[in-house]
Short mmCIF file of C-alpha atoms in Angstrom, two decimals:
data_model
loop_
_atom_site.label_atom_id
_atom_site.label_comp_id
_atom_site.label_asym_id
_atom_site.label_seq_id
_atom_site.Cartn_x
_atom_site.Cartn_y
_atom_site.Cartn_z
CA MET A 1 -0.05 -0.24 -0.25
CA GLY A 2 1.84 3.36 -1.09
CA VAL A 3 1.58 6.51 0.85
CA THR A 4 0.34 9.25 -1.21
CA SER A 5 1.26 12.25 1.84
CA GLU A 6 2.71 12.14 4.89
CA GLN A 7 2.73 14.83 7.00
CA ARG A 8 5.08 15.27 10.46
CA PHE A 9 3.56 16.84 13.46
CA GLY A 10 6.75 17.51 15.93
CA GLU A 11 9.75 14.63 15.50
CA PHE A 12 7.56 11.72 16.92
CA VAL A 13 4.37 12.00 15.02
CA VAL A 14 3.44 11.35 11.52
CA VAL A 15 -0.11 11.42 9.41
CA ARG A 16 0.12 9.59 6.72
CA ARG A 17 -2.48 8.94 3.80
CA HIS A 18 -2.13 5.76 1.22
CA GLU A 19 -3.37 5.14 -2.40
CA GLY A 20 -6.63 4.06 -2.22
CA GLN A 21 -7.81 4.67 1.28
CA ASP A 22 -8.31 8.45 0.68
CA HIS A 23 -10.29 8.99 3.96
CA VAL A 24 -8.09 6.64 6.22
CA ALA A 25 -5.88 8.16 8.46
CA GLU A 26 -2.84 6.49 9.57
CA LEU A 27 -2.06 8.49 13.54
CA VAL A 28 1.86 7.06 13.81
CA LEU A 29 4.11 6.38 16.73
CA ASP A 30 7.43 7.22 15.56
CA ARG A 31 9.44 7.57 18.36
CA PRO A 32 11.24 4.07 17.65
CA LYS A 33 14.70 4.83 19.87
CA ALA A 34 12.95 4.70 22.91
CA MET A 35 10.28 2.29 21.53
CA ASN A 36 7.56 5.22 21.65
CA ALA A 37 7.67 6.18 24.90
CA VAL A 38 5.78 8.91 25.72
CA SER A 39 8.39 11.56 26.56
CA THR A 40 6.56 15.94 26.89
CA ALA A 41 7.52 16.46 22.74
CA MET A 42 5.51 13.50 21.87
CA ALA A 43 2.64 14.14 23.45
CA VAL A 44 2.39 18.03 22.59
CA SER A 45 3.04 16.52 19.04
CA VAL A 46 0.12 13.77 19.55
CA ALA A 47 -1.97 16.13 20.82
CA GLU A 48 -1.50 18.63 17.54
CA ALA A 49 -1.74 15.87 15.40
CA CYS A 50 -5.20 14.51 16.72
CA ALA A 51 -6.40 18.45 16.43
CA ALA A 52 -5.52 18.46 12.79
CA LEU A 53 -7.70 15.13 11.89
CA GLY A 54 -10.49 16.55 14.60
CA ALA A 55 -10.82 19.40 11.90
CA ASP A 56 -10.38 17.64 8.52
CA GLN A 57 -14.06 16.57 6.77
CA GLY A 58 -12.47 14.07 4.63
CA VAL A 59 -10.88 11.32 7.72
CA ARG A 60 -14.27 8.94 8.23
CA ALA A 61 -11.42 6.67 9.76
CA THR A 62 -7.99 6.98 11.81
CA VAL A 63 -5.77 4.09 12.33
CA LEU A 64 -2.93 4.60 15.34
CA THR A 65 -0.19 2.59 14.60
CA SER A 66 3.56 2.27 15.91
CA SER A 67 7.04 2.66 13.71
CA HIS A 68 8.53 0.55 15.87
CA GLU A 69 8.61 -3.25 15.30
CA ARG A 70 8.46 -5.15 19.36
CA ALA A 71 6.13 -2.19 20.96
CA PHE A 72 3.81 0.00 19.86
CA CYS A 73 4.35 2.57 23.19
CA VAL A 74 5.68 1.28 26.64
CA GLY A 75 3.67 4.21 27.96
CA ALA A 76 4.96 7.56 29.74
CA ASP A 77 8.75 9.04 29.87
CA LEU A 78 10.06 7.75 32.77
CA LYS A 79 13.91 8.72 32.58
CA GLU A 80 12.36 12.06 31.48
CA ARG A 81 9.67 11.87 34.20
CA ASN A 82 12.35 11.19 36.83
CA SER A 83 14.47 14.48 36.31
CA PHE A 84 11.35 16.18 36.63
CA THR A 85 10.60 18.52 40.40
CA ASP A 86 7.34 18.56 41.40
CA ALA A 87 6.48 21.79 39.56
CA GLU A 88 7.38 20.65 36.55
CA LEU A 89 5.20 17.75 37.26
CA VAL A 90 2.59 19.74 38.18
CA ARG A 91 3.55 22.02 34.23
CA GLN A 92 3.62 18.93 32.47
CA ARG A 93 0.33 17.12 33.62
CA PRO A 94 -2.11 19.50 30.79
CA THR A 95 0.86 18.25 28.12
CA ALA A 96 0.39 14.67 28.84
CA ARG A 97 -3.44 15.09 29.36
CA ALA A 98 -3.84 16.40 25.99
CA ALA A 99 -2.51 13.82 24.62
CA TYR A 100 -4.40 10.97 25.95
CA THR A 101 -7.56 13.05 25.32
CA GLY A 102 -6.81 14.23 21.65
CA VAL A 103 -6.86 10.51 20.74
CA LEU A 104 -10.29 9.59 22.72
CA GLU A 105 -11.87 12.89 20.82
CA LEU A 106 -11.54 12.19 17.82
CA PRO A 107 -14.59 12.83 16.16
CA MET A 108 -14.26 9.76 13.55
CA PRO A 109 -13.91 5.73 14.33
CA VAL A 110 -10.73 5.04 15.55
CA VAL A 111 -8.57 1.57 15.70
CA ALA A 112 -5.76 1.21 17.34
CA ALA A 113 -3.25 -1.82 15.70
CA VAL A 114 -1.11 -3.00 18.59
CA HIS A 115 1.71 -5.47 18.96
CA GLY A 116 4.36 -6.36 20.94
CA PHE A 117 4.67 -4.20 24.30
CA ALA A 118 1.33 -1.55 24.86
CA LEU A 119 1.66 -0.81 28.16
CA GLY A 120 0.81 1.92 30.97
CA GLY A 121 -0.07 4.91 29.04
CA GLY A 122 0.67 3.28 25.33
CA PHE A 123 -2.27 0.90 26.53
CA GLU A 124 -3.91 4.02 27.45
CA LEU A 125 -3.74 5.53 23.51
CA ALA A 126 -5.14 1.81 22.35
CA LEU A 127 -7.90 2.09 24.95
CA ALA A 128 -9.03 5.79 24.00
CA CYS A 129 -9.73 3.55 20.63
CA ASP A 130 -13.12 2.12 19.23
CA VAL A 131 -11.62 -0.63 18.09
CA ILE A 132 -8.29 -2.68 19.29
CA VAL A 133 -6.44 -5.22 16.40
CA ALA A 134 -3.73 -6.65 18.27
CA ASP A 135 -1.68 -9.03 17.03
CA ARG A 136 -0.26 -12.76 18.92
CA THR A 137 3.31 -10.90 20.29
CA ALA A 138 1.40 -8.14 21.65
CA VAL A 139 1.47 -7.29 25.30
CA VAL A 140 -0.67 -5.29 27.11
CA GLY A 141 -1.54 -4.29 30.66
CA LEU A 142 -1.29 -0.98 33.51
CA PRO A 143 1.32 -1.56 35.60
CA GLU A 144 1.30 2.47 36.54
CA VAL A 145 1.00 1.34 40.56
CA SER A 146 4.45 -0.83 40.51
CA VAL A 147 5.96 2.27 40.00
CA GLY A 148 3.55 4.69 42.63
CA VAL A 149 1.56 6.31 40.87
CA ILE A 150 -2.41 5.34 38.52
CA PRO A 151 -2.80 4.68 35.22
CA GLY A 152 -3.56 8.36 34.42
CA GLY A 153 -4.41 8.65 30.78
CA GLY A 154 -7.97 7.24 31.13
CA GLY A 155 -6.85 3.76 32.16
CA THR A 156 -9.04 3.47 35.43
CA GLN A 157 -11.98 5.04 32.97
CA LEU A 158 -11.52 3.10 29.93
CA LEU A 159 -10.61 0.02 30.93
CA PRO A 160 -13.74 -1.03 33.34
CA ARG A 161 -15.80 0.26 30.58
CA ARG A 162 -14.60 -2.27 28.83
CA VAL A 163 -14.34 -5.29 30.58
CA GLY A 164 -15.93 -4.82 33.58
CA ALA A 165 -15.37 -2.70 37.33
CA ALA A 166 -14.22 -5.82 39.54
CA ARG A 167 -11.58 -7.46 36.35
CA ALA A 168 -10.28 -3.81 35.84
CA ALA A 169 -9.30 -3.43 39.39
CA GLU A 170 -7.55 -7.04 39.65
CA LEU A 171 -5.77 -6.01 36.59
CA VAL A 172 -4.65 -2.05 37.63
CA PHE A 173 -3.71 -3.68 41.94
CA THR A 174 -1.49 -6.05 40.22
CA ALA A 175 -0.10 -4.17 37.47
CA ARG A 176 0.81 -7.39 35.72
CA ARG A 177 0.68 -7.79 31.74
CA VAL A 178 -1.75 -9.80 29.91
CA GLU A 179 -0.34 -11.40 26.72
CA ALA A 180 -2.56 -11.09 23.55
CA ALA A 181 -4.70 -14.70 23.85
CA GLU A 182 -5.46 -14.01 27.70
CA ALA A 183 -5.99 -10.39 26.75
CA ARG A 184 -8.76 -11.17 23.89
CA GLU A 185 -10.80 -13.48 25.88
CA LEU A 186 -10.65 -11.15 28.35
CA GLY A 187 -12.14 -8.41 26.37
CA LEU A 188 -8.60 -5.94 26.40
CA VAL A 189 -9.12 -5.86 22.81
CA ASP A 190 -11.02 -6.82 20.29
CA GLU A 191 -9.33 -8.39 17.29
CA LEU A 192 -6.84 -11.19 17.33
CA VAL A 193 -4.32 -11.88 14.21
CA GLU A 194 -1.58 -13.12 13.34
CA ALA A 195 1.86 -11.78 14.42
CA GLY A 196 3.45 -9.11 11.40
CA ARG A 197 -0.33 -8.58 10.39
CA ASP A 198 -1.92 -5.97 12.97
CA ARG A 199 -1.23 -2.38 11.07
CA GLU A 200 -2.27 -4.32 7.65
CA GLU A 201 -5.86 -5.24 9.09
CA ALA A 202 -6.24 -1.96 11.32
CA LEU A 203 -5.78 -0.44 8.17
CA ALA A 204 -8.19 -2.97 5.62
CA LEU A 205 -10.73 -2.10 8.84
CA GLY A 206 -10.37 1.51 8.60
CA GLY A 207 -11.58 1.26 5.15
CA ARG A 208 -14.53 -0.73 5.75
CA ILE A 209 -15.67 1.85 7.92
CA ALA A 210 -14.46 4.85 5.80
CA ALA A 211 -16.61 3.28 2.95
CA ASN A 212 -19.68 4.19 5.20
CA SER A 213 -21.32 8.17 5.38
CA PRO A 214 -18.95 10.32 7.11
CA VAL A 215 -22.12 11.78 8.48
CA GLY A 216 -23.41 8.30 9.90
CA LEU A 217 -19.87 7.31 11.61
CA ARG A 218 -19.49 10.95 13.40
CA ALA A 219 -22.87 10.96 14.82
CA ALA A 220 -22.86 6.86 15.47
CA LYS A 221 -20.33 7.67 17.43
CA ARG A 222 -21.07 10.79 19.06
CA ALA A 223 -24.12 8.73 19.92
CA LEU A 224 -21.84 5.60 21.30
CA ARG A 225 -19.62 7.81 23.30
CA LEU A 226 -21.83 10.04 25.05
CA GLY A 227 -24.65 7.54 25.66
CA HIS A 228 -22.17 5.50 27.36
CA GLY A 229 -23.09 4.92 30.76
CA LEU A 230 -26.78 6.25 31.30
CA ASP A 231 -30.00 5.02 31.88
CA LEU A 232 -31.57 4.02 28.90
CA ARG A 233 -34.21 6.32 29.01
CA ALA A 234 -31.32 8.92 28.95
CA GLY A 235 -29.42 7.15 26.42
CA LEU A 236 -32.23 7.00 24.04
CA GLU A 237 -32.78 10.73 24.08
CA VAL A 238 -29.08 11.31 23.33
CA GLU A 239 -29.49 8.59 20.31
CA ASP A 240 -32.48 10.32 19.00
CA ALA A 241 -30.52 14.07 19.29
CA ALA A 242 -27.78 11.99 17.03
CA TRP A 243 -30.28 10.84 14.53
CA ARG A 244 -31.66 14.43 14.25
CA SER A 245 -28.34 15.09 13.49
CA VAL A 246 -28.35 12.89 10.29
CA ALA A 247 -31.78 12.71 8.88
CA PHE A 248 -31.87 15.47 7.29
CA SER A 249 -28.67 15.78 5.57
CA GLY A 250 -27.36 15.01 2.39
CA ASP A 251 -25.49 11.57 3.49
CA ARG A 252 -28.57 10.65 4.24
CA ALA A 253 -30.76 11.44 1.36
CA GLU A 254 -27.87 9.91 -1.04
CA GLY A 255 -27.85 6.70 1.09
CA VAL A 256 -31.08 5.77 0.25
CA ALA A 257 -31.11 6.79 -3.35
CA ALA A 258 -28.08 4.58 -3.71
CA PHE A 259 -30.03 1.82 -2.09
CA ASN A 260 -32.93 2.21 -4.33
CA GLU A 261 -30.65 2.61 -7.08
CA LYS A 262 -28.71 -0.71 -6.16
CA ARG A 263 -25.61 1.79 -6.44
CA LYS A 264 -22.90 2.43 -4.62
CA PRO A 265 -23.08 5.49 -2.91
CA SER A 266 -21.09 8.70 -3.51
CA TRP A 267 -21.04 10.28 0.37
CA PRO A 268 -21.36 14.61 0.30
CA GLY A 269 -20.11 14.65 3.64
CA GLN A 270 -23.02 16.69 4.85
#
């Protein structure tokens, strides 16, 4: 799959577009010398890349990948953190949070492609995505309590939403690492593929997602995210509001027309 365009955000993050997948963006973590450990500079770049992607109406799906052969992301850069004073750590916190919320708040569906280590903040970046595709080399976990902190990139909130409160508590409190097969069994990842195929399969999934209405995709994600955790009646109101936002759109008109005319839709994206 050829790269048709590439935009770099700082030194450690790249956004790519590929031949034949105009509406899929690949967001690449590209700090291989540190196994994609999230430094302050990298956090800034992730947030900036997500802001650009969120504003691009042509992106219907984003795939989060890694350029390192043996790791998705090993979490926060603890070497950098070790050099911080308490005041510097406090000042850095909003920057770190912006990276994780940047991925979490992307308005289009996001697929993570995980191989090797996805630990701590690395696994939290994956948890911020809508679907996690992992290969059989994947090792995931939230080991933060073993170094005296807690999962602070969304892990304590996102993990129980995936696997339930008790299972999340066990995983966080023990700080244990979970290998690919068990991770799939527990629901820590959604799809398990052969070693070396996580990126390829995630991009293919992104392509299947991007074939659908961009208006519909963003509204469906909004309803799924905003409705989660609400009681049923409140959730249905969230769904109704999302339905109303698409019911009179150009995409809805085109989708119905294409169905009746037995052709592929040409989405206006509005």
